[in-house]
PDB file of C-alpha atoms and ligand atoms in Angstrom:
ATOM      1  CA  MET A   1      -0.125   0.012   0.013  1.00  0.00           C
ATOM      2  CA  ASN A   2       1.431   3.499  -0.974  1.00  0.00           C
ATOM      3  CA  TYR A   3       0.643   6.712   0.430  1.00  0.00           C
ATOM      4  CA  GLU A   4      -1.079   7.767  -3.066  1.00  0.00           C
ATOM      5  CA  GLU A   5      -3.641   4.938  -2.632  1.00  0.00           C
ATOM      6  CA  LEU A   6      -4.282   5.619   1.183  1.00  0.00           C
ATOM      7  CA  ILE A   7      -5.003   9.429   0.046  1.00  0.00           C
ATOM      8  CA  LYS A   8      -7.356   8.292  -2.744  1.00  0.00           C
ATOM      9  CA  LYS A   9      -9.248   6.364   0.054  1.00  0.00           C
ATOM     10  CA  ALA A  10      -9.460   9.183   2.325  1.00  0.00           C
ATOM     11  CA  LYS A  11     -10.568  11.520  -0.537  1.00  0.00           C
ATOM     12  CA  GLU A  12     -13.330   8.957  -1.063  1.00  0.00           C
ATOM     13  CA  ALA A  13     -14.291   9.171   2.513  1.00  0.00           C
ATOM     14  CA  ARG A  14     -14.287  12.641   2.357  1.00  0.00           C
ATOM     15  CA  GLU A  15     -17.058  12.766  -0.076  1.00  0.00           C
ATOM     16  CA  ARG A  16     -19.300  10.721   2.788  1.00  0.00           C
ATOM     17  CA  ALA A  17     -18.691  13.467   5.154  1.00  0.00           C
ATOM     18  CA  TYR A  18     -21.735  14.744   7.094  1.00  0.00           C
ATOM     19  CA  ALA A  19     -20.996  18.172   7.893  1.00  0.00           C
ATOM     20  CA  PRO A  20     -24.111  20.525   7.440  1.00  0.00           C
ATOM     21  CA  TYR A  21     -23.104  23.015  10.096  1.00  0.00           C
ATOM     22  CA  SER A  22     -19.470  23.739   9.322  1.00  0.00           C
ATOM     23  CA  ASP A  23     -19.205  22.601   5.608  1.00  0.00           C
ATOM     24  CA  PHE A  24     -15.771  21.532   6.178  1.00  0.00           C
ATOM     25  CA  LEU A  25     -15.478  18.085   4.815  1.00  0.00           C
ATOM     26  CA  VAL A  26     -12.783  15.575   6.157  1.00  0.00           C
ATOM     27  CA  GLY A  27     -12.007  12.134   5.179  1.00  0.00           C
ATOM     28  CA  ALA A  28      -9.520   9.707   6.460  1.00  0.00           C
ATOM     29  CA  ALA A  29      -7.996   6.245   5.555  1.00  0.00           C
ATOM     30  CA  LEU A  30      -6.415   4.315   8.442  1.00  0.00           C
ATOM     31  CA  LEU A  31      -3.988   1.435   7.565  1.00  0.00           C
ATOM     32  CA  THR A  32      -3.429  -1.408   9.703  1.00  0.00           C
ATOM     33  CA  GLU A  33      -0.106  -3.056  10.049  1.00  0.00           C
ATOM     34  CA  ASP A  34      -1.380  -6.064   8.115  1.00  0.00           C
ATOM     35  CA  GLY A  35      -2.630  -3.851   5.182  1.00  0.00           C
ATOM     36  CA  ARG A  36      -6.357  -3.423   5.831  1.00  0.00           C
ATOM     37  CA  ILE A  37      -7.922   0.022   5.448  1.00  0.00           C
ATOM     38  CA  TYR A  38     -10.626   1.645   7.553  1.00  0.00           C
ATOM     39  CA  SER A  39     -12.037   4.876   6.243  1.00  0.00           C
ATOM     40  CA  GLY A  40     -13.912   7.449   8.233  1.00  0.00           C
ATOM     41  CA  CYS A  41     -15.413  10.863   7.625  1.00  0.00           C
ATOM     42  CA  ASN A  42     -16.438  13.570   9.927  1.00  0.00           C
ATOM     43  CA  ILE A  43     -19.993  13.536  11.270  1.00  0.00           C
ATOM     44  CA  GLU A  44     -21.589  16.595  12.906  1.00  0.00           C
ATOM     45  CA  SER A  45     -24.531  16.907  15.148  1.00  0.00           C
ATOM     46  CA  ALA A  46     -26.983  19.947  15.428  1.00  0.00           C
ATOM     47  CA  SER A  47     -25.889  20.147  19.263  1.00  0.00           C
ATOM     48  CA  TYR A  48     -22.187  20.296  17.970  1.00  0.00           C
ATOM     49  CA  THR A  49     -20.491  18.630  20.985  1.00  0.00           C
ATOM     50  CA  PRO A  50     -21.190  14.986  19.626  1.00  0.00           C
ATOM     51  CA  THR A  51     -19.361  15.774  16.403  1.00  0.00           C
ATOM     52  CA  ASN A  52     -16.931  13.136  15.552  1.00  0.00           C
ATOM     53  CA  CYS A  53     -13.739  13.917  13.534  1.00  0.00           C
ATOM     54  CA  ALA A  54     -12.973  11.646  10.304  1.00  0.00           C
ATOM     55  CA  GLU A  55      -9.808  10.431  12.184  1.00  0.00           C
ATOM     56  CA  ARG A  56     -11.646   9.149  15.122  1.00  0.00           C
ATOM     57  CA  THR A  57     -14.312   7.694  13.075  1.00  0.00           C
ATOM     58  CA  ALA A  58     -11.657   5.614  11.345  1.00  0.00           C
ATOM     59  CA  PHE A  59      -9.942   4.564  14.370  1.00  0.00           C
ATOM     60  CA  PHE A  60     -13.294   3.639  16.176  1.00  0.00           C
ATOM     61  CA  LYS A  61     -14.452   1.729  13.344  1.00  0.00           C
ATOM     62  CA  ALA A  62     -11.219  -0.355  13.263  1.00  0.00           C
ATOM     63  CA  VAL A  63     -10.761  -0.954  17.056  1.00  0.00           C
ATOM     64  CA  SER A  64     -14.292  -2.006  17.322  1.00  0.00           C
ATOM     65  CA  GLU A  65     -13.584  -4.430  14.665  1.00  0.00           C
ATOM     66  CA  GLY A  66     -10.679  -5.842  16.814  1.00  0.00           C
ATOM     67  CA  GLU A  67      -7.905  -4.049  15.064  1.00  0.00           C
ATOM     68  CA  ARG A  68      -4.985  -2.778  17.379  1.00  0.00           C
ATOM     69  CA  SER A  69      -1.951  -2.383  15.262  1.00  0.00           C
ATOM     70  CA  PHE A  70      -1.425   0.586  12.890  1.00  0.00           C
ATOM     71  CA  SER A  71       1.087   1.973  10.507  1.00  0.00           C
ATOM     72  CA  ALA A  72      -0.449   5.034   8.946  1.00  0.00           C
ATOM     73  CA  ILE A  73      -3.430   7.519   8.614  1.00  0.00           C
ATOM     74  CA  ALA A  74      -4.118   9.719   5.522  1.00  0.00           C
ATOM     75  CA  VAL A  75      -6.200  12.775   6.061  1.00  0.00           C
ATOM     76  CA  VAL A  76      -7.804  15.168   3.517  1.00  0.00           C
ATOM     77  CA  GLY A  77     -10.054  18.000   4.567  1.00  0.00           C
ATOM     78  CA  ALA A  78     -11.256  21.177   2.974  1.00  0.00           C
ATOM     79  CA  LYS A  79     -14.565  23.229   2.738  1.00  0.00           C
ATOM     80  CA  ARG A  80     -17.157  22.057   0.488  1.00  0.00           C
ATOM     81  CA  GLY A  81     -16.216  23.425  -3.124  1.00  0.00           C
ATOM     82  CA  ALA A  82     -12.712  24.360  -2.097  1.00  0.00           C
ATOM     83  CA  LYS A  83     -10.455  24.421  -4.999  1.00  0.00           C
ATOM     84  CA  ASP A  84      -6.931  25.637  -3.322  1.00  0.00           C
ATOM     85  CA  CYS A  85      -7.208  24.063   0.112  1.00  0.00           C
ATOM     86  CA  GLY A  86      -3.949  23.176   1.763  1.00  0.00           C
ATOM     87  CA  ILE A  87      -3.519  20.419   4.402  1.00  0.00           C
ATOM     88  CA  CYS A  88      -5.865  19.630   7.221  1.00  0.00           C
ATOM     89  CA  PRO A  89      -3.610  18.600  10.338  1.00  0.00           C
ATOM     90  CA  PRO A  90      -5.769  16.524  12.810  1.00  0.00           C
ATOM     91  CA  CYS A  91      -7.119  18.308  15.942  1.00  0.00           C
ATOM     92  CA  GLY A  92      -5.536  17.583  19.328  1.00  0.00           C
ATOM     93  CA  VAL A  93      -8.206  15.029  20.510  1.00  0.00           C
ATOM     94  CA  CYS A  94      -7.714  12.982  17.484  1.00  0.00           C
ATOM     95  CA  ARG A  95      -3.823  13.108  18.078  1.00  0.00           C
ATOM     96  CA  GLN A  96      -4.454  11.837  21.659  1.00  0.00           C
ATOM     97  CA  VAL A  97      -6.701   8.931  20.418  1.00  0.00           C
ATOM     98  CA  MET A  98      -3.814   8.169  17.916  1.00  0.00           C
ATOM     99  CA  SER A  99      -1.441   7.880  20.760  1.00  0.00           C
ATOM    100  CA  GLU A 100      -3.565   5.731  22.599  1.00  0.00           C
ATOM    101  CA  PHE A 101      -3.177   2.942  19.901  1.00  0.00           C
ATOM    102  CA  CYS A 102       0.163   3.787  17.914  1.00  0.00           C
ATOM    103  CA  ASP A 103       3.791   4.631  18.971  1.00  0.00           C
ATOM    104  CA  GLY A 104       5.780   7.568  18.001  1.00  0.00           C
ATOM    105  CA  ASP A 105       6.709   6.214  14.426  1.00  0.00           C
ATOM    106  CA  PHE A 106       2.965   5.956  13.225  1.00  0.00           C
ATOM    107  CA  LYS A 107       2.941   8.075  10.164  1.00  0.00           C
ATOM    108  CA  ILE A 108       0.301  10.852   9.454  1.00  0.00           C
ATOM    109  CA  VAL A 109      -0.092  11.515   5.834  1.00  0.00           C
ATOM    110  CA  LEU A 110      -1.572  15.001   5.269  1.00  0.00           C
ATOM    111  CA  ALA A 111      -2.833  15.708   1.728  1.00  0.00           C
ATOM    112  CA  ASP A 112      -4.495  18.351  -0.129  1.00  0.00           C
ATOM    113  CA  LEU A 113      -7.143  17.919  -2.863  1.00  0.00           C
ATOM    114  CA  GLU A 114      -4.519  17.572  -5.715  1.00  0.00           C
ATOM    115  CA  CYS A 115      -2.859  14.733  -3.664  1.00  0.00           C
ATOM    116  CA  ASN A 116       0.282  16.769  -2.626  1.00  0.00           C
ATOM    117  CA  TYR A 117       1.314  15.520   0.570  1.00  0.00           C
ATOM    118  CA  LYS A 118       3.580  15.640   3.459  1.00  0.00           C
ATOM    119  CA  VAL A 119       4.401  12.917   5.981  1.00  0.00           C
ATOM    120  CA  TYR A 120       4.680  13.513   9.678  1.00  0.00           C
ATOM    121  CA  SER A 121       5.334  11.065  12.482  1.00  0.00           C
ATOM    122  CA  LEU A 122       2.819  11.098  15.567  1.00  0.00           C
ATOM    123  CA  SER A 123       5.912  12.132  17.809  1.00  0.00           C
ATOM    124  CA  GLU A 124       6.604  15.249  15.694  1.00  0.00           C
ATOM    125  CA  LEU A 125       2.798  16.175  15.925  1.00  0.00           C
ATOM    126  CA  LEU A 126       2.254  15.104  19.759  1.00  0.00           C
ATOM    127  CA  PRO A 127       5.541  15.578  21.498  1.00  0.00           C
ATOM    128  CA  LEU A 128       5.120  15.076  25.096  1.00  0.00           C
ATOM    129  CA  GLY A 129       1.687  13.337  25.069  1.00  0.00           C
ATOM    130  CA  PHE A 130      -0.201  12.507  27.948  1.00  0.00           C
ATOM    131  CA  GLU A 131      -0.061   8.764  29.279  1.00  0.00           C
ATOM    132  CA  LEU A 132      -1.391   7.040  32.329  1.00  0.00           C
ATOM    133  CA  LYS A 133       1.595   5.500  33.909  1.00  0.00           C
TER     134      LYS A 133
HETATM  135  N1  LIG B 201     -12.684  17.937  11.730  1.00  0.00           N
HETATM  136  C1  LIG B 201     -12.105  16.592  11.416  1.00  0.00           C
HETATM  137  O1  LIG B 201     -13.045  15.833  10.965  1.00  0.00           O
HETATM  138  N2  LIG B 201     -10.694  16.355  11.641  1.00  0.00           N
HETATM  139  C2  LIG B 201      -9.912  17.167  12.299  1.00  0.00           C
HETATM  140  O2  LIG B 201      -8.739  16.754  12.715  1.00  0.00           O
HETATM  141  C3  LIG B 201     -10.170  18.479  12.477  1.00  0.00           C
HETATM  142  C4  LIG B 201     -11.724  18.938  12.323  1.00  0.00           C
HETATM  143  C5  LIG B 201     -13.922  18.228  11.621  1.00  0.00           C
HETATM  144  C6  LIG B 201     -14.946  18.269  12.703  1.00  0.00           C
HETATM  145  C7  LIG B 201     -16.046  19.238  12.088  1.00  0.00           C
HETATM  146  O3  LIG B 201     -16.859  18.449  11.594  1.00  0.00           O
HETATM  147  C8  LIG B 201     -15.153  20.032  11.149  1.00  0.00           C
HETATM  148  O4  LIG B 201     -14.117  19.431  10.880  1.00  0.00           O
HETATM  149  C9  LIG B 201     -14.954  21.564  11.469  1.00  0.00           C
HETATM  150  O5  LIG B 201     -14.344  21.567  12.876  1.00  0.00           O
END
């Protein structure tokens, strides 16, 4: 699985985003260590707080199916109809959820709609993350 394929899955998931309040559509594709892909989109709520980000949707789908080992996630996010959008870095809550299941070298692939992308590690995006020890 190369990153371009993972980004394609994230873009497809973005098309399924339910975001009538922000109009900000996000898709994610999470790659397990044995090569399976779980996609996710953001799902909003009229009362706002229950909104779930695309990254957490992908993680929760995978973990609830018994997956525990992950190697990478691709994320694509932009306003509906955007052309020139840039990348969508994961929010702090999603970074914390990633750190629950992944170690520091888990790869986070941030892509724009044209599939230009940059790869970060979780340790770069969440230095000194909280752990219960
Ligand atoms: N969102 C994500 O899906 N992932 C992120 O990492 C940042 C934000 C969603 C949540 C909400 O539906 C919309 O983007 C605007 O915040």
